[in-house]
Structures are given as structure tokens and as C-alpha cells.
Amino acid sequence: MQPNRNLLVRKLDQPQSWNPRVENYLRATGFYHVSRIGMIRGSHPLLAALVERWRPETHTFVLPVGEVTVTLEDVVHIFGLPIDGEPVSGWTDSSSDFVQSQSMAIFGRQPVLSRNSKSYIKLGWVRSVRDEEPLDTEESIRRYVRCQIFCLLGSTLFTDKSTAYAHAKYLPLLREYLPVAYLPLSAAVRIRNKYIPHVCVRKTQHSSA
């Protein structure tokens, strides 16, 4: 039997590099495992094949082996995100003043933004801020870890088409260092309950139009 080429996926990019001195901090926040996964890039043939088999009535994929779906447990195993704790929620402010003030609080400097949307911060700039940290004080280490987590949110967990920018709405969640441990639970739940089903529904509706 010939392999179905539509189900071949691209390999992951190599994991993002980060200073091993912050390993214990990443473990404490729950983002250590996902830091080692690498940048995930989409595969259009795979997505198209899955969309064809998506049933919005049951939120399942109908495959030759039967009906399957993505569970929260799957997300836990793939990303290593803990699901115990309090979920994170809140409102989103996309104003210029908000982005500037939050960036100063998190990164200690003015952000480099997307030309198309002033709510999106360039991840390449965040990585440069991270790599310039001397890690000689507690605050420097915390800023480094905040930068690392922000990059993970934009490049691995909640990517856009470019994987080059992340929305500024995540910044308030990183402002208080200790509560950042609640972020993995929020990430896992959002990946399972929001992103995957909604993408398939939108694609299905678009295909039917």
C-alpha cells in the first residue's frame, strides 16, 4: 500500500536555545518541557486532510480507524503542560499605551512591534532582550524567564502564520512572576477547547461557501 502523502508532516525546528542556568526556574513555572520541543510549523496538506474528516456536530475526526478527537490529556503528553491549578482569564487591551507600559514592566524597554498591527511584538527582538540579560541578579533572571515564556507563547503554543510575532495580551500574565505558574493550565485548556475545533469549523465553513 502506498503511503498517504497528505499525512506526512514537516519536522520540528530545533528547540530554541536558552541558558541552562535558568532551568530550575523554567521547571518551577511548568514551561521546561515545552521549551525543549522546538518551534512547530504547520503543514497545509495535513491540515487539509484533517479538515476533510472533521465533524463539527461531534467535534471529532472520522478516520478509517474510527472517530478520534484531541483531548486535554493529549495536550498534556505532547507539551508537558500541567493541568492542575487555576485557569487564567481576563480582558485584552490593545492600545499603544498599554503595550508600551507592559513592555517596559516586562522587558525593561520599549518594544519593537509589527508594522501591520501595533498589538504584536516581534519575537526576534524579545529573544535579543533575553540573550542580553547578564543573569547576575534575581531580577535579571526573572526577566530572562519572562522573555523565554513569551517566546514560547508566540512560537510554539499560540503561533500565527509567521511565527515571528506574539500578541501583547500575554504580557500582564507575566508581570507578576509567581502567578506565572498558572499559565501552563490556561495554555493547555485553550489549545484543546478553543484552537483546534475552531480552526476546523472555520475551514469547513469556508470550503462549503
Short mmCIF file of N, CA, C and O in Angstrom, two decimals, residues 11-148:
data_model
loop_
_atom_site.label_atom_id
_atom_site.label_comp_id
_atom_site.label_asym_id
_atom_site.label_seq_id
_atom_site.Cartn_x
_atom_site.Cartn_y
_atom_site.Cartn_z
N LYS A 11 9.20 18.18 9.86
CA LYS A 11 9.90 18.02 11.12
C LYS A 11 9.86 19.32 11.90
O LYS A 11 9.78 20.40 11.33
N LEU A 12 9.97 19.20 13.20
CA LEU A 12 10.05 20.40 14.04
C LEU A 12 11.40 21.06 13.88
O LEU A 12 12.40 20.41 13.62
N ASP A 13 11.42 22.39 14.01
CA ASP A 13 12.68 23.09 14.08
C ASP A 13 13.40 22.68 15.36
O ASP A 13 12.79 22.18 16.29
N GLN A 14 14.69 22.90 15.37
CA GLN A 14 15.45 22.59 16.59
C GLN A 14 14.93 23.43 17.75
O GLN A 14 14.49 24.56 17.56
N PRO A 15 14.96 22.86 18.96
CA PRO A 15 14.48 23.62 20.13
C PRO A 15 15.20 24.94 20.28
O PRO A 15 16.37 25.07 19.93
N GLN A 16 14.45 25.95 20.75
CA GLN A 16 15.06 27.24 20.98
C GLN A 16 16.14 27.11 22.06
O GLN A 16 15.96 26.41 23.05
N SER A 17 17.24 27.80 21.85
CA SER A 17 18.32 27.75 22.83
C SER A 17 18.01 28.67 23.99
O SER A 17 17.43 29.74 23.81
N TRP A 18 18.38 28.26 25.18
CA TRP A 18 18.22 29.09 26.36
C TRP A 18 19.31 28.70 27.35
O TRP A 18 19.86 27.61 27.31
N ASN A 19 19.63 29.64 28.20
CA ASN A 19 20.73 29.45 29.13
C ASN A 19 20.38 28.38 30.16
O ASN A 19 19.35 28.47 30.83
N PRO A 20 21.21 27.35 30.30
CA PRO A 20 20.90 26.27 31.26
C PRO A 20 20.83 26.74 32.71
O PRO A 20 20.30 26.03 33.56
N ARG A 21 21.33 27.93 32.99
CA ARG A 21 21.29 28.45 34.36
C ARG A 21 19.85 28.73 34.82
O ARG A 21 19.60 28.85 36.02
N VAL A 22 18.90 28.84 33.89
CA VAL A 22 17.52 29.15 34.26
C VAL A 22 16.64 27.90 34.25
O VAL A 22 15.43 28.01 34.37
N GLU A 23 17.24 26.73 34.11
CA GLU A 23 16.46 25.50 34.00
C GLU A 23 15.51 25.32 35.19
O GLU A 23 14.33 24.98 35.01
N ASN A 24 15.98 25.52 36.39
CA ASN A 24 15.13 25.33 37.56
C ASN A 24 13.96 26.30 37.59
O ASN A 24 12.87 25.97 38.07
N TYR A 25 14.18 27.51 37.06
CA TYR A 25 13.10 28.49 37.01
C TYR A 25 12.04 28.06 35.99
O TYR A 25 10.84 28.19 36.24
N LEU A 26 12.47 27.53 34.85
CA LEU A 26 11.51 27.04 33.86
C LEU A 26 10.75 25.83 34.40
O LEU A 26 9.55 25.67 34.15
N ARG A 27 11.42 24.98 35.14
CA ARG A 27 10.74 23.84 35.75
C ARG A 27 9.69 24.31 36.75
O ARG A 27 8.58 23.77 36.82
N ALA A 28 10.03 25.34 37.52
CA ALA A 28 9.11 25.84 38.54
C ALA A 28 7.86 26.44 37.93
O ALA A 28 6.77 26.38 38.51
N THR A 29 7.99 27.04 36.74
CA THR A 29 6.83 27.66 36.10
C THR A 29 6.05 26.69 35.23
O THR A 29 4.96 27.02 34.75
N GLY A 30 6.59 25.47 34.99
CA GLY A 30 5.88 24.49 34.19
C GLY A 30 6.17 24.55 32.70
O GLY A 30 5.54 23.85 31.91
N PHE A 31 7.15 25.36 32.29
CA PHE A 31 7.44 25.53 30.87
C PHE A 31 8.75 24.88 30.45
O PHE A 31 9.22 25.14 29.34
N TYR A 32 9.32 24.04 31.29
CA TYR A 32 10.60 23.44 30.94
C TYR A 32 10.46 22.47 29.77
O TYR A 32 11.21 22.54 28.79
N HIS A 33 9.49 21.56 29.83
CA HIS A 33 9.35 20.55 28.78
C HIS A 33 9.05 21.19 27.43
O HIS A 33 9.67 20.85 26.41
N VAL A 34 8.12 22.12 27.39
CA VAL A 34 7.75 22.74 26.12
C VAL A 34 8.90 23.58 25.56
O VAL A 34 8.98 23.79 24.36
N SER A 35 9.81 24.02 26.43
CA SER A 35 10.99 24.76 25.96
C SER A 35 11.91 23.86 25.15
O SER A 35 12.73 24.36 24.37
N ARG A 36 11.80 22.55 25.32
CA ARG A 36 12.67 21.61 24.65
C ARG A 36 12.05 21.01 23.40
O ARG A 36 12.67 20.19 22.72
N ILE A 37 10.82 21.41 23.08
CA ILE A 37 10.12 20.80 21.94
C ILE A 37 10.62 21.35 20.62
O ILE A 37 10.82 20.62 19.65
N GLY A 38 10.80 22.65 20.53
CA GLY A 38 11.17 23.26 19.27
C GLY A 38 10.02 24.03 18.67
O GLY A 38 8.87 23.91 19.11
N MET A 39 10.28 24.81 17.64
CA MET A 39 9.26 25.62 17.01
C MET A 39 8.42 24.75 16.07
O MET A 39 8.95 24.03 15.22
N ILE A 40 7.10 24.81 16.22
CA ILE A 40 6.20 23.99 15.42
C ILE A 40 5.72 24.78 14.22
O ILE A 40 5.14 25.85 14.35
N ARG A 41 5.94 24.25 13.04
CA ARG A 41 5.44 24.89 11.82
C ARG A 41 4.34 24.03 11.23
O ARG A 41 4.41 22.81 11.22
N GLY A 42 3.29 24.68 10.72
CA GLY A 42 2.13 23.97 10.21
C GLY A 42 2.41 23.25 8.90
O GLY A 42 3.31 23.60 8.15
N SER A 43 1.60 22.24 8.63
CA SER A 43 1.67 21.50 7.38
C SER A 43 0.31 21.62 6.70
O SER A 43 -0.68 21.06 7.18
N HIS A 44 0.24 22.36 5.60
CA HIS A 44 -1.03 22.59 4.93
C HIS A 44 -1.67 21.29 4.43
O HIS A 44 -2.89 21.09 4.60
N PRO A 45 -0.92 20.36 3.82
CA PRO A 45 -1.55 19.10 3.39
C PRO A 45 -2.17 18.32 4.55
O PRO A 45 -3.25 17.75 4.42
N LEU A 46 -1.48 18.30 5.69
CA LEU A 46 -2.01 17.59 6.84
C LEU A 46 -3.28 18.26 7.34
O LEU A 46 -4.29 17.60 7.63
N LEU A 47 -3.25 19.60 7.45
CA LEU A 47 -4.43 20.33 7.91
C LEU A 47 -5.60 20.11 6.97
O LEU A 47 -6.73 19.89 7.41
N ALA A 48 -5.35 20.15 5.66
CA ALA A 48 -6.42 19.95 4.68
C ALA A 48 -7.02 18.55 4.81
O ALA A 48 -8.24 18.38 4.73
N ALA A 49 -6.16 17.55 5.03
CA ALA A 49 -6.65 16.18 5.18
C ALA A 49 -7.52 16.03 6.44
O ALA A 49 -8.56 15.36 6.41
N LEU A 50 -7.10 16.67 7.52
CA LEU A 50 -7.87 16.58 8.76
C LEU A 50 -9.19 17.33 8.66
O LEU A 50 -10.22 16.88 9.18
N VAL A 51 -9.17 18.48 7.97
CA VAL A 51 -10.41 19.26 7.83
C VAL A 51 -11.46 18.46 7.09
O VAL A 51 -12.66 18.51 7.42
N GLU A 52 -11.05 17.71 6.09
CA GLU A 52 -12.00 16.89 5.32
C GLU A 52 -12.68 15.85 6.19
O GLU A 52 -13.79 15.42 5.90
N ARG A 53 -12.03 15.44 7.26
CA ARG A 53 -12.58 14.39 8.12
C ARG A 53 -13.14 14.92 9.43
O ARG A 53 -13.49 14.15 10.31
N TRP A 54 -13.20 16.25 9.56
CA TRP A 54 -13.72 16.88 10.78
C TRP A 54 -15.24 16.92 10.75
O TRP A 54 -15.86 17.27 9.74
N ARG A 55 -15.88 16.54 11.88
CA ARG A 55 -17.33 16.59 12.01
C ARG A 55 -17.67 17.57 13.13
O ARG A 55 -17.50 17.24 14.32
N PRO A 56 -18.13 18.78 12.78
CA PRO A 56 -18.40 19.79 13.81
C PRO A 56 -19.53 19.39 14.75
O PRO A 56 -19.61 19.88 15.87
N GLU A 57 -20.44 18.49 14.30
CA GLU A 57 -21.54 18.08 15.16
C GLU A 57 -21.05 17.33 16.40
O GLU A 57 -21.63 17.44 17.48
N THR A 58 -19.99 16.57 16.23
CA THR A 58 -19.48 15.75 17.34
C THR A 58 -18.09 16.20 17.81
O THR A 58 -17.58 15.64 18.78
N HIS A 59 -17.50 17.18 17.12
CA HIS A 59 -16.14 17.62 17.44
C HIS A 59 -15.15 16.46 17.40
O HIS A 59 -14.31 16.29 18.29
N THR A 60 -15.24 15.66 16.35
CA THR A 60 -14.34 14.52 16.19
C THR A 60 -13.86 14.44 14.75
O THR A 60 -14.47 14.99 13.84
N PHE A 61 -12.73 13.74 14.57
CA PHE A 61 -12.23 13.42 13.25
C PHE A 61 -12.66 11.99 12.93
O PHE A 61 -12.45 11.07 13.71
N VAL A 62 -13.27 11.78 11.76
CA VAL A 62 -13.70 10.46 11.35
C VAL A 62 -12.61 9.86 10.47
O VAL A 62 -12.44 10.24 9.30
N LEU A 63 -11.86 8.92 11.02
CA LEU A 63 -10.75 8.29 10.34
C LEU A 63 -11.08 6.83 10.05
O LEU A 63 -12.06 6.29 10.58
N PRO A 64 -10.28 6.18 9.21
CA PRO A 64 -10.53 4.75 8.94
C PRO A 64 -10.53 3.88 10.19
O PRO A 64 -11.19 2.84 10.22
N VAL A 65 -9.85 4.30 11.22
CA VAL A 65 -9.78 3.51 12.46
C VAL A 65 -10.94 3.84 13.40
O VAL A 65 -11.09 3.20 14.44
N GLY A 66 -11.75 4.84 13.06
CA GLY A 66 -12.86 5.23 13.91
C GLY A 66 -12.84 6.72 14.20
O GLY A 66 -12.05 7.48 13.61
N GLU A 67 -13.70 7.17 15.10
CA GLU A 67 -13.77 8.58 15.47
C GLU A 67 -12.74 8.88 16.55
O GLU A 67 -12.64 8.16 17.53
N VAL A 68 -11.99 9.95 16.35
CA VAL A 68 -10.99 10.35 17.33
C VAL A 68 -11.09 11.86 17.54
O VAL A 68 -11.65 12.58 16.71
N THR A 69 -10.57 12.32 18.65
CA THR A 69 -10.53 13.74 18.93
C THR A 69 -9.31 14.06 19.78
O THR A 69 -8.66 13.14 20.31
N VAL A 70 -8.98 15.31 19.87
CA VAL A 70 -7.84 15.74 20.70
C VAL A 70 -8.35 16.02 22.10
O VAL A 70 -9.28 16.81 22.28
N THR A 71 -7.77 15.38 23.07
CA THR A 71 -8.19 15.55 24.46
C THR A 71 -7.18 16.41 25.22
O THR A 71 -6.05 16.63 24.77
N LEU A 72 -7.61 16.87 26.37
CA LEU A 72 -6.71 17.63 27.22
C LEU A 72 -5.52 16.77 27.64
O LEU A 72 -4.40 17.26 27.78
N GLU A 73 -5.74 15.48 27.81
CA GLU A 73 -4.66 14.57 28.16
C GLU A 73 -3.61 14.50 27.05
O GLU A 73 -2.41 14.41 27.32
N ASP A 74 -4.07 14.56 25.78
CA ASP A 74 -3.12 14.57 24.66
C ASP A 74 -2.22 15.79 24.73
O ASP A 74 -1.00 15.70 24.51
N VAL A 75 -2.81 16.95 25.01
CA VAL A 75 -2.04 18.18 25.11
C VAL A 75 -1.01 18.08 26.24
O VAL A 75 0.12 18.52 26.10
N VAL A 76 -1.41 17.47 27.34
CA VAL A 76 -0.50 17.30 28.48
C VAL A 76 0.70 16.46 28.08
O VAL A 76 1.84 16.79 28.39
N HIS A 77 0.44 15.36 27.36
CA HIS A 77 1.53 14.46 26.97
C HIS A 77 2.44 15.10 25.93
O HIS A 77 3.66 14.92 25.97
N ILE A 78 1.88 15.85 25.00
CA ILE A 78 2.68 16.44 23.93
C ILE A 78 3.52 17.61 24.43
O ILE A 78 4.72 17.70 24.15
N PHE A 79 2.89 18.50 25.18
CA PHE A 79 3.57 19.73 25.60
C PHE A 79 4.11 19.67 27.03
O PHE A 79 4.86 20.56 27.43
N GLY A 80 3.70 18.67 27.80
CA GLY A 80 4.18 18.60 29.17
C GLY A 80 3.64 19.71 30.04
O GLY A 80 4.27 20.10 31.03
N LEU A 81 2.46 20.23 29.71
CA LEU A 81 1.87 21.33 30.47
C LEU A 81 1.00 20.78 31.60
O LEU A 81 0.12 19.96 31.36
N PRO A 82 1.22 21.19 32.82
CA PRO A 82 0.38 20.72 33.93
C PRO A 82 -1.03 21.26 33.80
O PRO A 82 -1.26 22.35 33.26
N ILE A 83 -1.99 20.52 34.29
CA ILE A 83 -3.40 20.94 34.21
C ILE A 83 -4.02 21.11 35.59
O ILE A 83 -5.23 21.23 35.71
N ASP A 84 -3.20 21.12 36.61
CA ASP A 84 -3.70 21.36 37.96
C ASP A 84 -3.46 22.82 38.32
O ASP A 84 -2.38 23.35 38.10
N GLY A 85 -4.46 23.46 38.89
CA GLY A 85 -4.31 24.86 39.27
C GLY A 85 -5.47 25.71 38.78
O GLY A 85 -6.49 25.20 38.32
N GLU A 86 -5.29 27.01 38.85
CA GLU A 86 -6.33 27.94 38.47
C GLU A 86 -6.15 28.39 37.03
O GLU A 86 -5.04 28.68 36.59
N PRO A 87 -7.24 28.45 36.25
CA PRO A 87 -7.13 28.95 34.87
C PRO A 87 -6.89 30.45 34.86
O PRO A 87 -7.19 31.15 35.82
N VAL A 88 -6.33 30.93 33.77
CA VAL A 88 -6.05 32.35 33.60
C VAL A 88 -7.04 32.94 32.60
O VAL A 88 -7.24 32.40 31.52
N SER A 89 -7.65 34.05 32.96
CA SER A 89 -8.58 34.72 32.05
C SER A 89 -8.52 36.22 32.33
O SER A 89 -7.94 36.65 33.32
N GLY A 90 -9.13 36.99 31.44
CA GLY A 90 -9.13 38.43 31.64
C GLY A 90 -9.44 39.16 30.35
O GLY A 90 -9.72 38.56 29.33
N TRP A 91 -9.37 40.48 30.40
CA TRP A 91 -9.69 41.30 29.24
C TRP A 91 -8.40 41.65 28.49
O TRP A 91 -7.31 41.52 29.01
N THR A 92 -8.56 42.07 27.23
CA THR A 92 -7.44 42.39 26.38
C THR A 92 -7.46 43.87 26.03
O THR A 92 -8.46 44.38 25.55
N ASP A 93 -6.35 44.55 26.25
CA ASP A 93 -6.19 45.95 25.89
C ASP A 93 -5.12 46.04 24.82
O ASP A 93 -3.99 45.63 25.04
N SER A 94 -5.49 46.54 23.64
CA SER A 94 -4.55 46.62 22.53
C SER A 94 -4.07 48.03 22.26
O SER A 94 -3.47 48.30 21.21
N SER A 95 -4.33 48.94 23.20
CA SER A 95 -3.94 50.33 22.98
C SER A 95 -2.42 50.47 23.02
O SER A 95 -1.71 49.65 23.62
N SER A 96 -1.93 51.52 22.39
CA SER A 96 -0.49 51.77 22.34
C SER A 96 0.08 52.00 23.74
O SER A 96 1.16 51.49 24.08
N ASP A 97 -0.65 52.74 24.57
CA ASP A 97 -0.18 53.00 25.94
C ASP A 97 -0.04 51.71 26.73
O ASP A 97 0.92 51.53 27.50
N PHE A 98 -1.01 50.80 26.55
CA PHE A 98 -0.97 49.52 27.24
C PHE A 98 0.26 48.72 26.83
O PHE A 98 1.01 48.21 27.67
N VAL A 99 0.47 48.59 25.52
CA VAL A 99 1.59 47.80 25.02
C VAL A 99 2.92 48.38 25.50
O VAL A 99 3.81 47.65 25.94
N GLN A 100 3.05 49.69 25.44
CA GLN A 100 4.29 50.33 25.85
C GLN A 100 4.56 50.14 27.34
O GLN A 100 5.67 49.80 27.75
N SER A 101 3.54 50.38 28.16
CA SER A 101 3.72 50.28 29.61
C SER A 101 4.00 48.84 30.05
O SER A 101 4.86 48.60 30.90
N GLN A 102 3.29 47.89 29.45
CA GLN A 102 3.51 46.49 29.82
C GLN A 102 4.88 46.01 29.37
O GLN A 102 5.55 45.24 30.06
N SER A 103 5.31 46.47 28.20
CA SER A 103 6.63 46.08 27.71
C SER A 103 7.73 46.62 28.61
O SER A 103 8.71 45.92 28.90
N MET A 104 7.56 47.84 29.08
CA MET A 104 8.55 48.41 29.99
C MET A 104 8.60 47.61 31.29
O MET A 104 9.68 47.38 31.85
N ALA A 105 7.44 47.15 31.76
CA ALA A 105 7.39 46.39 33.01
C ALA A 105 8.00 45.00 32.86
O ALA A 105 8.67 44.50 33.77
N ILE A 106 7.80 44.37 31.70
CA ILE A 106 8.27 43.01 31.49
C ILE A 106 9.70 42.97 30.96
O ILE A 106 10.55 42.22 31.45
N PHE A 107 9.97 43.77 29.92
CA PHE A 107 11.26 43.71 29.24
C PHE A 107 12.23 44.82 29.64
O PHE A 107 13.41 44.75 29.30
N GLY A 108 11.71 45.85 30.29
CA GLY A 108 12.56 46.95 30.71
C GLY A 108 12.93 47.92 29.61
O GLY A 108 13.85 48.72 29.76
N ARG A 109 12.19 47.88 28.48
CA ARG A 109 12.47 48.78 27.37
C ARG A 109 11.28 48.83 26.42
O ARG A 109 10.36 48.03 26.52
N GLN A 110 11.31 49.79 25.48
CA GLN A 110 10.24 49.95 24.52
C GLN A 110 10.25 48.79 23.52
O GLN A 110 11.33 48.35 23.08
N PRO A 111 9.08 48.29 23.13
CA PRO A 111 9.04 47.11 22.26
C PRO A 111 9.25 47.45 20.78
O PRO A 111 9.06 48.59 20.36
N VAL A 112 9.64 46.44 20.02
CA VAL A 112 9.64 46.51 18.56
C VAL A 112 8.40 45.79 18.09
O VAL A 112 8.23 44.59 18.33
N LEU A 113 7.50 46.51 17.41
CA LEU A 113 6.18 45.99 17.07
C LEU A 113 6.08 45.63 15.60
O LEU A 113 6.90 46.02 14.77
N SER A 114 5.03 44.88 15.28
CA SER A 114 4.73 44.57 13.90
C SER A 114 4.29 45.83 13.17
O SER A 114 3.61 46.69 13.72
N ARG A 115 4.66 45.95 11.90
CA ARG A 115 4.24 47.10 11.11
C ARG A 115 2.74 47.06 10.82
O ARG A 115 2.11 48.11 10.66
N ASN A 116 2.18 45.86 10.75
CA ASN A 116 0.77 45.71 10.40
C ASN A 116 -0.16 45.85 11.60
O ASN A 116 -1.31 46.24 11.44
N SER A 117 0.32 45.50 12.76
CA SER A 117 -0.51 45.58 13.97
C SER A 117 0.35 45.98 15.15
O SER A 117 1.34 45.29 15.46
N LYS A 118 0.00 47.06 15.80
CA LYS A 118 0.77 47.57 16.92
C LYS A 118 0.55 46.77 18.20
O LYS A 118 1.10 47.09 19.25
N SER A 119 -0.27 45.71 18.12
CA SER A 119 -0.52 44.87 19.29
C SER A 119 0.41 43.65 19.31
O SER A 119 0.38 42.88 20.27
N TYR A 120 1.19 43.48 18.26
CA TYR A 120 2.05 42.30 18.15
C TYR A 120 3.51 42.71 18.30
O TYR A 120 3.98 43.63 17.64
N ILE A 121 4.22 42.00 19.17
CA ILE A 121 5.62 42.29 19.47
C ILE A 121 6.51 41.30 18.72
O ILE A 121 6.24 40.10 18.69
N LYS A 122 7.57 41.81 18.14
CA LYS A 122 8.48 40.98 17.36
C LYS A 122 9.27 40.04 18.27
O LYS A 122 9.94 40.47 19.20
N LEU A 123 9.16 38.74 18.00
CA LEU A 123 9.81 37.75 18.85
C LEU A 123 11.34 37.79 18.73
O LEU A 123 12.05 37.48 19.69
N GLY A 124 11.83 38.15 17.55
CA GLY A 124 13.29 38.27 17.40
C GLY A 124 13.85 39.32 18.34
O GLY A 124 14.95 39.14 18.90
N TRP A 125 13.11 40.40 18.52
CA TRP A 125 13.55 41.43 19.46
C TRP A 125 13.50 40.92 20.89
O TRP A 125 14.41 41.19 21.69
N VAL A 126 12.45 40.17 21.24
CA VAL A 126 12.34 39.62 22.59
C VAL A 126 13.50 38.67 22.87
O VAL A 126 14.07 38.67 23.96
N ARG A 127 13.87 37.87 21.89
CA ARG A 127 14.99 36.95 22.09
C ARG A 127 16.30 37.71 22.30
O ARG A 127 17.16 37.28 23.08
N SER A 128 16.47 38.82 21.59
CA SER A 128 17.69 39.61 21.78
C SER A 128 17.73 40.22 23.17
O SER A 128 18.79 40.28 23.80
N VAL A 129 16.56 40.67 23.67
CA VAL A 129 16.48 41.19 25.03
C VAL A 129 16.84 40.08 26.03
O VAL A 129 17.61 40.30 26.98
N ARG A 130 16.29 38.91 25.80
CA ARG A 130 16.57 37.76 26.67
C ARG A 130 18.06 37.44 26.70
O ARG A 130 18.66 37.26 27.76
N ASP A 131 18.69 37.36 25.53
CA ASP A 131 20.08 36.94 25.45
C ASP A 131 21.05 37.98 25.98
O ASP A 131 22.22 37.66 26.25
N GLU A 132 20.59 39.22 26.11
CA GLU A 132 21.45 40.28 26.66
C GLU A 132 21.44 40.32 28.18
O GLU A 132 22.24 41.04 28.78
N GLU A 133 20.55 39.56 28.79
CA GLU A 133 20.47 39.56 30.25
C GLU A 133 21.72 38.92 30.86
O GLU A 133 22.09 37.80 30.48
N PRO A 134 22.37 39.58 31.81
CA PRO A 134 23.60 39.03 32.41
C PRO A 134 23.34 37.89 33.40
O PRO A 134 24.28 37.16 33.76
N LEU A 135 22.10 37.77 33.89
CA LEU A 135 21.74 36.73 34.85
C LEU A 135 22.56 36.81 36.13
O LEU A 135 22.87 35.79 36.75
N ASP A 136 22.90 38.03 36.52
CA ASP A 136 23.70 38.21 37.72
C ASP A 136 22.87 38.67 38.91
O ASP A 136 23.39 38.81 40.02
N THR A 137 21.58 38.91 38.71
CA THR A 137 20.67 39.28 39.79
C THR A 137 19.37 38.50 39.64
O THR A 137 19.07 37.96 38.56
N GLU A 138 18.59 38.47 40.70
CA GLU A 138 17.31 37.78 40.65
C GLU A 138 16.38 38.41 39.62
O GLU A 138 15.68 37.70 38.88
N GLU A 139 16.37 39.74 39.54
CA GLU A 139 15.51 40.42 38.58
C GLU A 139 15.93 40.13 37.15
O GLU A 139 15.09 39.96 36.26
N SER A 140 17.23 40.05 36.90
CA SER A 140 17.72 39.72 35.57
C SER A 140 17.30 38.31 35.16
O SER A 140 16.89 38.08 34.01
N ILE A 141 17.35 37.38 36.10
CA ILE A 141 16.93 36.01 35.82
C ILE A 141 15.43 35.96 35.53
O ILE A 141 14.97 35.29 34.60
N ARG A 142 14.66 36.69 36.30
CA ARG A 142 13.22 36.71 36.10
C ARG A 142 12.87 37.31 34.74
O ARG A 142 11.97 36.83 34.05
N ARG A 143 13.56 38.37 34.36
CA ARG A 143 13.30 38.98 33.06
C ARG A 143 13.63 38.00 31.94
O ARG A 143 12.93 37.91 30.94
N TYR A 144 14.71 37.27 32.11
CA TYR A 144 15.10 36.26 31.12
C TYR A 144 14.00 35.21 30.97
O TYR A 144 13.61 34.85 29.85
N VAL A 145 13.49 34.71 32.09
CA VAL A 145 12.47 33.67 32.06
C VAL A 145 11.18 34.21 31.45
O VAL A 145 10.50 33.52 30.68
N ARG A 146 10.83 35.46 31.77
CA ARG A 146 9.63 36.06 31.18
C ARG A 146 9.76 36.14 29.66
O ARG A 146 8.81 35.84 28.93
N CYS A 147 10.93 36.54 29.19
CA CYS A 147 11.16 36.61 27.75
C CYS A 147 11.04 35.23 27.12
O CYS A 147 10.44 35.07 26.04
N GLN A 148 11.60 34.22 27.77
CA GLN A 148 11.54 32.86 27.26
C GLN A 148 10.10 32.37 27.15
O GLN A 148 9.70 31.79 26.13
#
